[in-house]
PDB file of C-alpha atoms in Angstrom:
ATOM      1  CA  MET A  93     -14.546   0.351  29.404  1.00  0.00           C
ATOM      2  CA  SER A  94     -16.842   2.442  27.462  1.00  0.00           C
ATOM      3  CA  ARG A  95     -19.786   0.634  25.394  1.00  0.00           C
ATOM      4  CA  PRO A  96     -18.933  -0.419  21.888  1.00  0.00           C
ATOM      5  CA  LEU A  97     -18.904   0.960  18.459  1.00  0.00           C
ATOM      6  CA  VAL A  98     -21.150  -1.474  17.144  1.00  0.00           C
ATOM      7  CA  LEU A  99     -20.466  -2.149  12.920  1.00  0.00           C
ATOM      8  CA  LEU A 100     -22.600  -4.243  10.727  1.00  0.00           C
ATOM      9  CA  ASP A 101     -21.860  -6.109   7.488  1.00  0.00           C
ATOM     10  CA  SER A 102     -25.260  -5.873   6.326  1.00  0.00           C
ATOM     11  CA  ALA A 103     -25.634  -7.332   3.055  1.00  0.00           C
ATOM     12  CA  SER A 104     -23.570 -10.135   4.869  1.00  0.00           C
ATOM     13  CA  LEU A 105     -26.428 -10.249   8.448  1.00  0.00           C
ATOM     14  CA  TYR A 106     -29.631  -9.782   5.551  1.00  0.00           C
ATOM     15  CA  PHE A 107     -28.405 -12.204   3.882  1.00  0.00           C
ATOM     16  CA  ARG A 108     -28.247 -15.133   6.521  1.00  0.00           C
ATOM     17  CA  ALA A 109     -31.862 -13.778   7.454  1.00  0.00           C
ATOM     18  CA  TYR A 110     -32.807 -14.668   4.116  1.00  0.00           C
ATOM     19  CA  TYR A 111     -31.620 -17.992   3.833  1.00  0.00           C
ATOM     20  CA  ALA A 112     -31.993 -19.299   7.722  1.00  0.00           C
ATOM     21  CA  THR A 113     -35.665 -18.904   6.843  1.00  0.00           C
ATOM     22  CA  VAL A 114     -36.178 -19.031   2.821  1.00  0.00           C
ATOM     23  CA  ARG A 115     -37.817 -23.104   2.864  1.00  0.00           C
ATOM     24  CA  SER A 116     -40.990 -21.414   4.638  1.00  0.00           C
ATOM     25  CA  LEU A 117     -41.198 -18.755   1.248  1.00  0.00           C
ATOM     26  CA  PRO A 118     -43.687 -18.670  -0.735  1.00  0.00           C
ATOM     27  CA  ASP A 119     -46.347 -20.477   2.222  1.00  0.00           C
ATOM     28  CA  ALA A 120     -45.289 -17.878   4.708  1.00  0.00           C
ATOM     29  CA  MET A 121     -43.673 -14.458   5.780  1.00  0.00           C
ATOM     30  CA  VAL A 122     -44.881 -12.505   3.209  1.00  0.00           C
ATOM     31  CA  ALA A 123     -46.904  -8.817   3.318  1.00  0.00           C
ATOM     32  CA  PRO A 124     -50.353  -8.842   2.664  1.00  0.00           C
ATOM     33  CA  ASP A 125     -49.013  -7.936  -1.424  1.00  0.00           C
ATOM     34  CA  GLY A 126     -47.012 -10.492  -1.474  1.00  0.00           C
ATOM     35  CA  THR A 127     -43.869  -9.256  -0.779  1.00  0.00           C
ATOM     36  CA  PRO A 128     -41.497 -11.479   0.816  1.00  0.00           C
ATOM     37  CA  ILE A 129     -40.369 -10.279   4.663  1.00  0.00           C
ATOM     38  CA  ASN A 130     -38.515 -12.898   5.560  1.00  0.00           C
ATOM     39  CA  ALA A 131     -34.826 -11.097   5.209  1.00  0.00           C
ATOM     40  CA  VAL A 132     -36.538  -7.949   6.671  1.00  0.00           C
ATOM     41  CA  ARG A 133     -37.899 -10.076   9.960  1.00  0.00           C
ATOM     42  CA  GLY A 134     -34.669 -11.498  10.697  1.00  0.00           C
ATOM     43  CA  PHE A 135     -32.318  -8.073  10.206  1.00  0.00           C
ATOM     44  CA  ALA A 136     -34.582  -6.400  12.463  1.00  0.00           C
ATOM     45  CA  ASP A 137     -34.482  -9.332  15.593  1.00  0.00           C
ATOM     46  CA  THR A 138     -30.593  -9.338  14.829  1.00  0.00           C
ATOM     47  CA  ILE A 139     -30.582  -5.776  15.506  1.00  0.00           C
ATOM     48  CA  ALA A 140     -33.094  -6.411  18.394  1.00  0.00           C
ATOM     49  CA  ARG A 141     -30.526  -8.750  20.023  1.00  0.00           C
ATOM     50  CA  ILE A 142     -27.704  -6.914  19.520  1.00  0.00           C
ATOM     51  CA  LEU A 143     -28.528  -3.870  21.194  1.00  0.00           C
ATOM     52  CA  THR A 144     -30.194  -6.342  23.724  1.00  0.00           C
ATOM     53  CA  GLU A 145     -26.864  -8.424  24.219  1.00  0.00           C
ATOM     54  CA  ARG A 146     -23.910  -5.980  23.354  1.00  0.00           C
ATOM     55  CA  ARG A 147     -24.976  -2.934  24.309  1.00  0.00           C
ATOM     56  CA  PRO A 148     -23.501  -0.770  21.832  1.00  0.00           C
ATOM     57  CA  ALA A 149     -23.734   3.601  22.609  1.00  0.00           C
ATOM     58  CA  ARG A 150     -23.017   3.610  19.135  1.00  0.00           C
ATOM     59  CA  LEU A 151     -24.186   1.030  15.773  1.00  0.00           C
ATOM     60  CA  VAL A 152     -23.707   1.761  11.900  1.00  0.00           C
ATOM     61  CA  ALA A 153     -25.086  -0.609   9.362  1.00  0.00           C
ATOM     62  CA  CYS A 154     -21.800  -0.747   6.619  1.00  0.00           C
ATOM     63  CA  LEU A 155     -23.329  -0.854   3.141  1.00  0.00           C
ATOM     64  CA  ASP A 156     -21.779  -2.139  -0.173  1.00  0.00           C
ATOM     65  CA  ALA A 157     -21.638   0.518  -2.593  1.00  0.00           C
ATOM     66  CA  ASP A 158     -19.816  -1.509  -5.279  1.00  0.00           C
ATOM     67  CA  TRP A 159     -20.490  -5.114  -4.462  1.00  0.00           C
ATOM     68  CA  ARG A 160     -16.971  -5.848  -6.767  1.00  0.00           C
ATOM     69  CA  PRO A 161     -15.079  -2.617  -7.238  1.00  0.00           C
ATOM     70  CA  ALA A 162     -13.314  -1.910 -10.002  1.00  0.00           C
ATOM     71  CA  PHE A 163      -9.917  -1.428  -8.262  1.00  0.00           C
ATOM     72  CA  ARG A 164     -10.030  -5.166  -7.378  1.00  0.00           C
ATOM     73  CA  VAL A 165     -11.144  -6.435 -10.548  1.00  0.00           C
ATOM     74  CA  ARG A 166      -8.582  -4.396 -12.831  1.00  0.00           C
ATOM     75  CA  ALA A 167      -6.195  -6.165 -10.570  1.00  0.00           C
ATOM     76  CA  LEU A 168      -7.707  -9.903 -10.146  1.00  0.00           C
ATOM     77  CA  PRO A 169     -10.087 -10.355 -12.701  1.00  0.00           C
ATOM     78  CA  THR A 170     -11.379 -13.690 -11.519  1.00  0.00           C
ATOM     79  CA  TYR A 171     -12.455 -11.903  -8.302  1.00  0.00           C
ATOM     80  CA  LYS A 172     -16.312 -13.041  -7.832  1.00  0.00           C
ATOM     81  CA  THR A 173     -16.854 -13.657 -11.403  1.00  0.00           C
ATOM     82  CA  HIS A 174     -19.208 -16.706 -10.375  1.00  0.00           C
ATOM     83  CA  ARG A 175     -21.444 -14.372  -8.561  1.00  0.00           C
ATOM     84  CA  VAL A 176     -22.138 -11.979 -11.605  1.00  0.00           C
ATOM     85  CA  ALA A 177     -25.705 -12.529 -13.166  1.00  0.00           C
ATOM     86  CA  ASP A 178     -25.453  -9.693 -15.444  1.00  0.00           C
ATOM     87  CA  PRO A 179     -21.391  -9.276 -16.436  1.00  0.00           C
ATOM     88  CA  ALA A 180     -22.418  -5.879 -18.134  1.00  0.00           C
ATOM     89  CA  ASN A 181     -23.315  -3.990 -15.603  1.00  0.00           C
ATOM     90  CA  ASN A 182     -21.956  -6.005 -13.167  1.00  0.00           C
ATOM     91  CA  VAL A 183     -24.857  -7.085 -11.109  1.00  0.00           C
ATOM     92  CA  GLU A 184     -24.522  -9.315  -8.273  1.00  0.00           C
ATOM     93  CA  GLU A 185     -26.943 -12.873  -8.406  1.00  0.00           C
ATOM     94  CA  VAL A 186     -29.196 -12.128  -5.575  1.00  0.00           C
ATOM     95  CA  PRO A 187     -32.438 -13.893  -4.831  1.00  0.00           C
ATOM     96  CA  ASP A 188     -35.560 -13.196  -6.506  1.00  0.00           C
ATOM     97  CA  TRP A 189     -36.858 -13.092  -2.881  1.00  0.00           C
ATOM     98  CA  LEU A 190     -34.327 -11.427  -1.514  1.00  0.00           C
ATOM     99  CA  THR A 191     -34.005  -7.910  -3.928  1.00  0.00           C
ATOM    100  CA  PRO A 192     -37.237  -6.526  -3.004  1.00  0.00           C
ATOM    101  CA  GLN A 193     -36.824  -6.541   0.540  1.00  0.00           C
ATOM    102  CA  ILE A 194     -33.396  -4.518   0.298  1.00  0.00           C
ATOM    103  CA  PRO A 195     -35.208  -1.001   0.426  1.00  0.00           C
ATOM    104  CA  ILE A 196     -37.644  -1.797   3.083  1.00  0.00           C
ATOM    105  CA  ILE A 197     -34.702  -3.092   5.305  1.00  0.00           C
ATOM    106  CA  LEU A 198     -33.017   0.262   4.840  1.00  0.00           C
ATOM    107  CA  ASP A 199     -36.853   2.481   5.208  1.00  0.00           C
ATOM    108  CA  LEU A 200     -37.063   0.446   8.482  1.00  0.00           C
ATOM    109  CA  LEU A 201     -33.105   1.537   9.333  1.00  0.00           C
ATOM    110  CA  ASP A 202     -33.840   5.283   8.489  1.00  0.00           C
ATOM    111  CA  ALA A 203     -37.102   5.987  10.685  1.00  0.00           C
ATOM    112  CA  VAL A 204     -35.639   4.113  13.503  1.00  0.00           C
ATOM    113  CA  GLY A 205     -32.952   6.681  12.991  1.00  0.00           C
ATOM    114  CA  LEU A 206     -30.188   4.111  12.958  1.00  0.00           C
ATOM    115  CA  ALA A 207     -27.083   5.138  11.246  1.00  0.00           C
ATOM    116  CA  THR A 208     -25.706   3.719   7.597  1.00  0.00           C
ATOM    117  CA  ALA A 209     -22.352   4.281   5.962  1.00  0.00           C
ATOM    118  CA  GLU A 210     -21.164   3.392   2.218  1.00  0.00           C
ATOM    119  CA  ALA A 211     -18.788   5.198   0.281  1.00  0.00           C
ATOM    120  CA  ALA A 212     -18.703   5.179  -3.486  1.00  0.00           C
ATOM    121  CA  GLY A 213     -16.908   2.267  -5.553  1.00  0.00           C
ATOM    122  CA  TYR A 214     -15.985   0.602  -2.113  1.00  0.00           C
ATOM    123  CA  GLU A 215     -17.370  -2.803  -0.395  1.00  0.00           C
ATOM    124  CA  ALA A 216     -19.122  -2.853   2.818  1.00  0.00           C
ATOM    125  CA  ASP A 217     -15.745  -4.003   4.227  1.00  0.00           C
ATOM    126  CA  ASP A 218     -13.990  -1.478   3.214  1.00  0.00           C
ATOM    127  CA  VAL A 219     -16.116   1.029   5.110  1.00  0.00           C
ATOM    128  CA  ILE A 220     -15.848  -1.318   8.128  1.00  0.00           C
ATOM    129  CA  GLY A 221     -11.876  -1.256   7.635  1.00  0.00           C
ATOM    130  CA  THR A 222     -12.102   2.600   6.873  1.00  0.00           C
ATOM    131  CA  LEU A 223     -14.229   3.215  10.181  1.00  0.00           C
ATOM    132  CA  VAL A 224     -12.340   0.458  12.543  1.00  0.00           C
ATOM    133  CA  HIS A 225      -9.064   2.816  10.808  1.00  0.00           C
ATOM    134  CA  ARG A 226     -10.618   5.779  12.298  1.00  0.00           C
ATOM    135  CA  GLU A 227     -11.380   4.865  15.695  1.00  0.00           C
ATOM    136  CA  ALA A 228      -9.704   5.882  18.333  1.00  0.00           C
ATOM    137  CA  THR A 229     -12.382   6.947  21.406  1.00  0.00           C
ATOM    138  CA  ASP A 230     -14.700   3.155  22.062  1.00  0.00           C
ATOM    139  CA  PRO A 231     -13.665  -0.526  20.942  1.00  0.00           C
ATOM    140  CA  VAL A 232     -15.430  -2.158  18.608  1.00  0.00           C
ATOM    141  CA  GLU A 233     -17.182  -4.753  17.615  1.00  0.00           C
ATOM    142  CA  VAL A 234     -17.633  -6.013  13.761  1.00  0.00           C
ATOM    143  CA  ILE A 235     -20.712  -8.203  13.500  1.00  0.00           C
ATOM    144  CA  SER A 236     -20.402 -10.480  10.722  1.00  0.00           C
ATOM    145  CA  GLY A 237     -20.851 -14.199   9.151  1.00  0.00           C
ATOM    146  CA  ASP A 238     -17.421 -13.256   7.100  1.00  0.00           C
ATOM    147  CA  ARG A 239     -14.572 -14.663   8.242  1.00  0.00           C
ATOM    148  CA  ASP A 240     -12.493 -12.022   5.544  1.00  0.00           C
ATOM    149  CA  LEU A 241     -13.079  -9.247   8.120  1.00  0.00           C
ATOM    150  CA  PHE A 242     -10.843 -11.196  11.266  1.00  0.00           C
ATOM    151  CA  GLN A 243      -8.134  -9.239   9.356  1.00  0.00           C
ATOM    152  CA  VAL A 244      -9.261  -6.028  11.210  1.00  0.00           C
ATOM    153  CA  VAL A 245      -8.607  -7.300  15.301  1.00  0.00           C
ATOM    154  CA  ARG A 246      -6.683  -5.063  17.374  1.00  0.00           C
ATOM    155  CA  ASP A 247      -5.441  -4.054  20.591  1.00  0.00           C
ATOM    156  CA  GLU A 248      -4.857  -0.570  20.347  1.00  0.00           C
ATOM    157  CA  PRO A 249      -5.183   2.198  20.206  1.00  0.00           C
ATOM    158  CA  THR A 250      -9.273   0.717  20.637  1.00  0.00           C
ATOM    159  CA  PRO A 251      -9.520  -2.259  21.008  1.00  0.00           C
ATOM    160  CA  VAL A 252     -11.128  -4.516  17.724  1.00  0.00           C
ATOM    161  CA  SER A 253     -12.757  -7.835  17.574  1.00  0.00           C
ATOM    162  CA  VAL A 254     -15.340  -9.554  15.820  1.00  0.00           C
ATOM    163  CA  VAL A 255     -18.547 -11.320  16.354  1.00  0.00           C
ATOM    164  CA  TYR A 256     -18.817 -13.883  14.046  1.00  0.00           C
ATOM    165  CA  VAL A 257     -21.942 -15.280  13.485  1.00  0.00           C
ATOM    166  CA  GLY A 258     -21.436 -17.510  10.593  1.00  0.00           C
ATOM    167  CA  ARG A 259     -22.688 -20.404  11.882  1.00  0.00           C
ATOM    168  CA  GLY A 260     -26.086 -18.140  13.366  1.00  0.00           C
ATOM    169  CA  TRP A 261     -26.273 -16.179  16.222  1.00  0.00           C
ATOM    170  CA  ALA A 262     -26.536 -19.089  18.604  1.00  0.00           C
ATOM    171  CA  LYS A 263     -23.313 -20.121  17.956  1.00  0.00           C
ATOM    172  CA  ALA A 264     -21.532 -16.633  17.610  1.00  0.00           C
ATOM    173  CA  GLU A 265     -17.950 -16.194  18.934  1.00  0.00           C
ATOM    174  CA  VAL A 266     -16.076 -13.150  19.680  1.00  0.00           C
ATOM    175  CA  LEU A 267     -12.923 -12.756  18.145  1.00  0.00           C
ATOM    176  CA  GLY A 268     -10.174 -10.211  19.318  1.00  0.00           C
ATOM    177  CA  PRO A 269      -6.454 -10.877  18.504  1.00  0.00           C
ATOM    178  CA  ARG A 270      -5.506 -13.571  21.105  1.00  0.00           C
ATOM    179  CA  GLU A 271      -8.602 -15.826  20.106  1.00  0.00           C
ATOM    180  CA  LEU A 272      -7.896 -15.578  16.411  1.00  0.00           C
ATOM    181  CA  ALA A 273      -4.100 -15.973  16.961  1.00  0.00           C
ATOM    182  CA  GLU A 274      -5.124 -19.569  18.708  1.00  0.00           C
ATOM    183  CA  ARG A 275      -7.363 -20.635  16.533  1.00  0.00           C
ATOM    184  CA  TYR A 276      -5.139 -20.142  13.714  1.00  0.00           C
ATOM    185  CA  GLY A 277      -1.786 -20.143  14.728  1.00  0.00           C
ATOM    186  CA  LEU A 278      -0.583 -16.826  13.858  1.00  0.00           C
ATOM    187  CA  PRO A 279       1.501 -14.300  16.176  1.00  0.00           C
ATOM    188  CA  PRO A 280      -0.654 -13.106  18.527  1.00  0.00           C
ATOM    189  CA  GLU A 281       0.989  -9.478  18.027  1.00  0.00           C
ATOM    190  CA  ASN A 282      -0.269  -8.897  14.606  1.00  0.00           C
ATOM    191  CA  SER A 283      -2.515 -11.846  14.402  1.00  0.00           C
ATOM    192  CA  GLY A 284      -5.050  -8.917  12.132  1.00  0.00           C
ATOM    193  CA  PRO A 285      -3.269  -8.177   8.944  1.00  0.00           C
ATOM    194  CA  ALA A 286      -1.328 -11.854   9.526  1.00  0.00           C
ATOM    195  CA  TYR A 287      -4.975 -13.335   9.109  1.00  0.00           C
ATOM    196  CA  ALA A 288      -5.131 -11.294   5.663  1.00  0.00           C
ATOM    197  CA  ASP A 289      -1.660 -12.535   4.529  1.00  0.00           C
ATOM    198  CA  MET A 290      -2.602 -16.456   5.010  1.00  0.00           C
ATOM    199  CA  ALA A 291      -5.879 -16.031   3.395  1.00  0.00           C
ATOM    200  CA  LEU A 292      -4.275 -14.727   0.413  1.00  0.00           C
ATOM    201  CA  LEU A 293      -1.683 -17.696   0.317  1.00  0.00           C
ATOM    202  CA  ARG A 294      -4.724 -19.832   0.956  1.00  0.00           C
ATOM    203  CA  GLY A 295      -7.466 -18.383  -1.752  1.00  0.00           C
ATOM    204  CA  ASP A 296     -10.539 -18.507  -0.914  1.00  0.00           C
ATOM    205  CA  PRO A 297     -13.136 -20.053  -4.416  1.00  0.00           C
ATOM    206  CA  SER A 298     -15.534 -18.078  -3.022  1.00  0.00           C
ATOM    207  CA  ASP A 299     -14.541 -14.641  -4.101  1.00  0.00           C
ATOM    208  CA  GLY A 300     -12.420 -15.909  -6.833  1.00  0.00           C
ATOM    209  CA  LEU A 301      -8.996 -15.761  -5.126  1.00  0.00           C
ATOM    210  CA  PRO A 302      -7.033 -18.785  -6.398  1.00  0.00           C
ATOM    211  CA  GLY A 303      -4.300 -18.798  -3.638  1.00  0.00           C
ATOM    212  CA  VAL A 304      -0.679 -20.718  -4.398  1.00  0.00           C
ATOM    213  CA  ALA A 305      -0.983 -23.830  -5.351  1.00  0.00           C
ATOM    214  CA  GLY A 306       0.130 -26.404  -2.549  1.00  0.00           C
ATOM    215  CA  VAL A 307      -0.280 -23.805   0.483  1.00  0.00           C
ATOM    216  CA  GLY A 308      -3.286 -24.408   2.264  1.00  0.00           C
ATOM    217  CA  GLU A 309      -4.478 -22.932   5.490  1.00  0.00           C
ATOM    218  CA  LYS A 310      -2.255 -24.931   7.597  1.00  0.00           C
ATOM    219  CA  THR A 311       1.001 -24.322   5.486  1.00  0.00           C
ATOM    220  CA  ALA A 312       0.141 -20.543   5.436  1.00  0.00           C
ATOM    221  CA  ALA A 313      -0.485 -19.635   8.736  1.00  0.00           C
ATOM    222  CA  LYS A 314       3.081 -21.580   9.821  1.00  0.00           C
ATOM    223  CA  LEU A 315       5.118 -19.489   7.181  1.00  0.00           C
ATOM    224  CA  ILE A 316       3.427 -16.463   8.137  1.00  0.00           C
ATOM    225  CA  THR A 317       3.627 -16.786  11.626  1.00  0.00           C
ATOM    226  CA  ARG A 318       7.592 -17.487  10.953  1.00  0.00           C
ATOM    227  CA  PHE A 319       8.350 -14.529   8.380  1.00  0.00           C
ATOM    228  CA  GLY A 320       6.107 -11.803  10.119  1.00  0.00           C
ATOM    229  CA  SER A 321       4.044 -11.653   6.889  1.00  0.00           C
ATOM    230  CA  LEU A 322       3.766 -12.035   3.661  1.00  0.00           C
ATOM    231  CA  ASP A 323       6.082  -8.968   2.758  1.00  0.00           C
ATOM    232  CA  GLY A 324       8.677 -10.944   5.257  1.00  0.00           C
ATOM    233  CA  LEU A 325       7.902 -14.415   3.514  1.00  0.00           C
ATOM    234  CA  LEU A 326       8.407 -13.033  -0.141  1.00  0.00           C
ATOM    235  CA  ALA A 327      12.101 -11.480   0.830  1.00  0.00           C
ATOM    236  CA  ALA A 328      13.465 -14.340   2.209  1.00  0.00           C
ATOM    237  CA  ALA A 329      12.087 -16.505  -0.684  1.00  0.00           C
ATOM    238  CA  ALA A 330      14.295 -13.771  -2.988  1.00  0.00           C
ATOM    239  CA  ALA A 331      17.161 -14.379  -0.631  1.00  0.00           C
ATOM    240  CA  GLY A 332      16.899 -18.021  -0.663  1.00  0.00           C
ATOM    241  CA  ASP A 333      16.453 -18.581   2.925  1.00  0.00           C
ATOM    242  CA  LYS A 334      16.768 -22.223   4.214  1.00  0.00           C
ATOM    243  CA  LEU A 335      13.423 -21.963   5.549  1.00  0.00           C
ATOM    244  CA  VAL A 336      11.312 -21.447   3.212  1.00  0.00           C
ATOM    245  CA  PRO A 337      10.314 -25.000   1.898  1.00  0.00           C
ATOM    246  CA  LEU A 338      11.828 -25.914  -1.790  1.00  0.00           C
ATOM    247  CA  ARG A 339       8.182 -26.424  -3.127  1.00  0.00           C
ATOM    248  CA  VAL A 340       7.012 -23.219  -1.784  1.00  0.00           C
ATOM    249  CA  LYS A 341       9.645 -21.180  -3.197  1.00  0.00           C
ATOM    250  CA  THR A 342       8.568 -22.939  -6.702  1.00  0.00           C
ATOM    251  CA  ALA A 343       4.486 -22.370  -5.994  1.00  0.00           C
ATOM    252  CA  LEU A 344       5.185 -18.372  -5.030  1.00  0.00           C
ATOM    253  CA  ALA A 345       7.150 -18.174  -8.001  1.00  0.00           C
ATOM    254  CA  ASP A 346       4.263 -19.966 -10.212  1.00  0.00           C
ATOM    255  CA  ALA A 347       1.976 -17.278  -8.661  1.00  0.00           C
ATOM    256  CA  ALA A 348       4.099 -14.244  -9.099  1.00  0.00           C
ATOM    257  CA  LYS A 349       1.722 -12.739 -10.489  1.00  0.00           C
ATOM    258  CA  TYR A 350      -1.824 -13.485  -8.167  1.00  0.00           C
ATOM    259  CA  VAL A 351       0.621 -12.872  -4.903  1.00  0.00           C
ATOM    260  CA  ALA A 352       1.259  -9.125  -6.297  1.00  0.00           C
ATOM    261  CA  ALA A 353      -2.490  -8.058  -7.616  1.00  0.00           C
ATOM    262  CA  ALA A 354      -3.804 -10.267  -4.565  1.00  0.00           C
ATOM    263  CA  PRO A 355      -3.113  -7.671  -1.681  1.00  0.00           C
ATOM    264  CA  LEU A 356      -5.377  -4.820  -3.235  1.00  0.00           C
ATOM    265  CA  VAL A 357      -8.039  -7.641  -3.597  1.00  0.00           C
ATOM    266  CA  VAL A 358      -7.557  -9.311   0.100  1.00  0.00           C
ATOM    267  CA  ARG A 359      -6.874  -5.820   2.125  1.00  0.00           C
ATOM    268  CA  VAL A 360      -9.627  -4.021   3.437  1.00  0.00           C
ATOM    269  CA  ALA A 361      -9.061  -0.563   2.236  1.00  0.00           C
ATOM    270  CA  LEU A 362      -8.371   1.751   5.232  1.00  0.00           C
ATOM    271  CA  ASP A 363      -9.123   5.562   3.738  1.00  0.00           C
ATOM    272  CA  ALA A 364     -12.318   4.711   1.769  1.00  0.00           C
ATOM    273  CA  ASP A 365     -14.633   8.227   1.909  1.00  0.00           C
ATOM    274  CA  VAL A 366     -16.713   6.512   3.576  1.00  0.00           C
ATOM    275  CA  ILE A 367     -20.484   8.977   3.956  1.00  0.00           C
ATOM    276  CA  MET A 368     -22.486   8.523   7.009  1.00  0.00           C
ATOM    277  CA  ASP A 369     -26.523   9.425   6.565  1.00  0.00           C
ATOM    278  CA  ARG A 370     -26.466  10.639  10.264  1.00  0.00           C
ATOM    279  CA  PRO A 371     -24.391  10.182  13.556  1.00  0.00           C
ATOM    280  CA  ASP A 372     -24.097   6.980  14.544  1.00  0.00           C
ATOM    281  CA  THR A 373     -24.820   7.319  18.663  1.00  0.00           C
ATOM    282  CA  VAL A 374     -28.316   4.886  18.821  1.00  0.00           C
ATOM    283  CA  PRO A 375     -30.864   6.561  19.636  1.00  0.00           C
ATOM    284  CA  THR A 376     -32.907   6.978  22.651  1.00  0.00           C
ATOM    285  CA  GLU A 377     -36.272   6.680  20.744  1.00  0.00           C
ATOM    286  CA  PRO A 378     -37.436   5.593  17.023  1.00  0.00           C
ATOM    287  CA  ARG A 379     -36.561   8.940  14.505  1.00  0.00           C
ATOM    288  CA  ASP A 380     -39.582   8.490  13.459  1.00  0.00           C
ATOM    289  CA  LEU A 381     -42.286   6.105  15.572  1.00  0.00           C
ATOM    290  CA  ASP A 382     -44.888   7.248  13.149  1.00  0.00           C
ATOM    291  CA  ARG A 383     -43.156   5.723   9.995  1.00  0.00           C
ATOM    292  CA  VAL A 384     -41.928   2.712  11.550  1.00  0.00           C
ATOM    293  CA  ARG A 385     -45.155   1.456  12.757  1.00  0.00           C
ATOM    294  CA  ALA A 386     -46.666   2.189   9.563  1.00  0.00           C
ATOM    295  CA  LEU A 387     -43.727   0.317   7.745  1.00  0.00           C
ATOM    296  CA  GLN A 388     -45.127  -2.640   9.958  1.00  0.00           C
ATOM    297  CA  GLU A 389     -48.103  -2.403   9.437  1.00  0.00           C
ATOM    298  CA  LYS A 390     -47.475  -2.179   5.436  1.00  0.00           C
ATOM    299  CA  TRP A 391     -44.999  -5.110   5.619  1.00  0.00           C
ATOM    300  CA  ASP A 392     -46.498  -6.846   7.745  1.00  0.00           C
ATOM    301  CA  LEU A 393     -42.926  -7.145  10.261  1.00  0.00           C
ATOM    302  CA  SER A 394     -45.370  -7.375  13.387  1.00  0.00           C
ATOM    303  CA  THR A 395     -43.076  -9.227  16.687  1.00  0.00           C
ATOM    304  CA  SER A 396     -39.652  -7.922  14.915  1.00  0.00           C
ATOM    305  CA  VAL A 397     -40.731  -4.401  14.869  1.00  0.00           C
ATOM    306  CA  ASP A 398     -42.041  -4.941  18.115  1.00  0.00           C
ATOM    307  CA  ARG A 399     -38.802  -6.503  19.326  1.00  0.00           C
ATOM    308  CA  LEU A 400     -36.503  -3.966  17.828  1.00  0.00           C
ATOM    309  CA  LEU A 401     -38.285  -0.867  19.806  1.00  0.00           C
ATOM    310  CA  ALA A 402     -38.149  -2.394  22.870  1.00  0.00           C
ATOM    311  CA  ALA A 403     -34.143  -2.585  22.408  1.00  0.00           C
ATOM    312  CA  LEU A 404     -33.798   0.711  22.249  1.00  0.00           C
ATOM    313  CA  PRO A 405     -33.015   2.796  25.034  1.00  0.00           C
ATOM    314  CA  ALA A 406     -36.329   5.179  26.148  1.00  0.00           C
ATOM    315  CA  ALA A 407     -37.723   0.894  26.479  1.00  0.00           C
ATOM    316  CA  HIS A 408     -35.245   0.598  29.359  1.00  0.00           C
ATOM    317  CA  ALA A 409     -35.138   3.939  30.733  1.00  0.00           C
TER     318      ALA A 409
END
């Protein structure tokens, strides 16, 4: 099998890098000018580990051009409302210590020569969904701490798996269609889409998704497995199928507005207008070593940058 295309859910990874060491701030992990750099170091260390352990031929750091897209808010106004810091400007609540680190992360990626991608009006999940949908050559590994991306796993035309780091890299799990089906009791032939339908029914308070009352994860998985999809379940309920419990029929009817709107919110886009800043081939050596070293010195990135440079292919030639 060819070496994979790795797609990074960048915000998921740098948020996790930030929170992993946030208790050490402000006494440690700050640049000479006092700027915190714990997320920068952690993100660089994560990429170095990915390059070393996953051995991708191609890699893209996928970005949020819009963390709360208008089309999702129109469909479901509660979407991510609890994370809004400035409602007038749709600004996400981000820790003060993390905000100044994001431009440094992007500068470092640019200097090393690793590709980034985004799509106006879309989230990183949609960028990942679109790039997965387009890929017809190499296997794909999505690196994320967000379960929402489980929906992209597949076997054909190229295999797609999620390397889930929600419990840290040391406990990373690689989930393909079979593993996802076994974990949640979903049909293995379409466990990715089935996961999205299950998640829709289950709901997710962290994203402002109320779900269908009384339908938890296990019940949702059983219903989707029995009827094949959300559409199959709704059709069966509408037809009075006795295999749909009465309480579920009632709950679906009560939540009809949510159930109609939620697919647009829960399912990742497959047709976003993705813009990539450069080809996604992992560079053999850094694009601009002098700039990388300048960033390393300015922000006191020390061994994290050394590890990232050592993980590039030229270091192993």
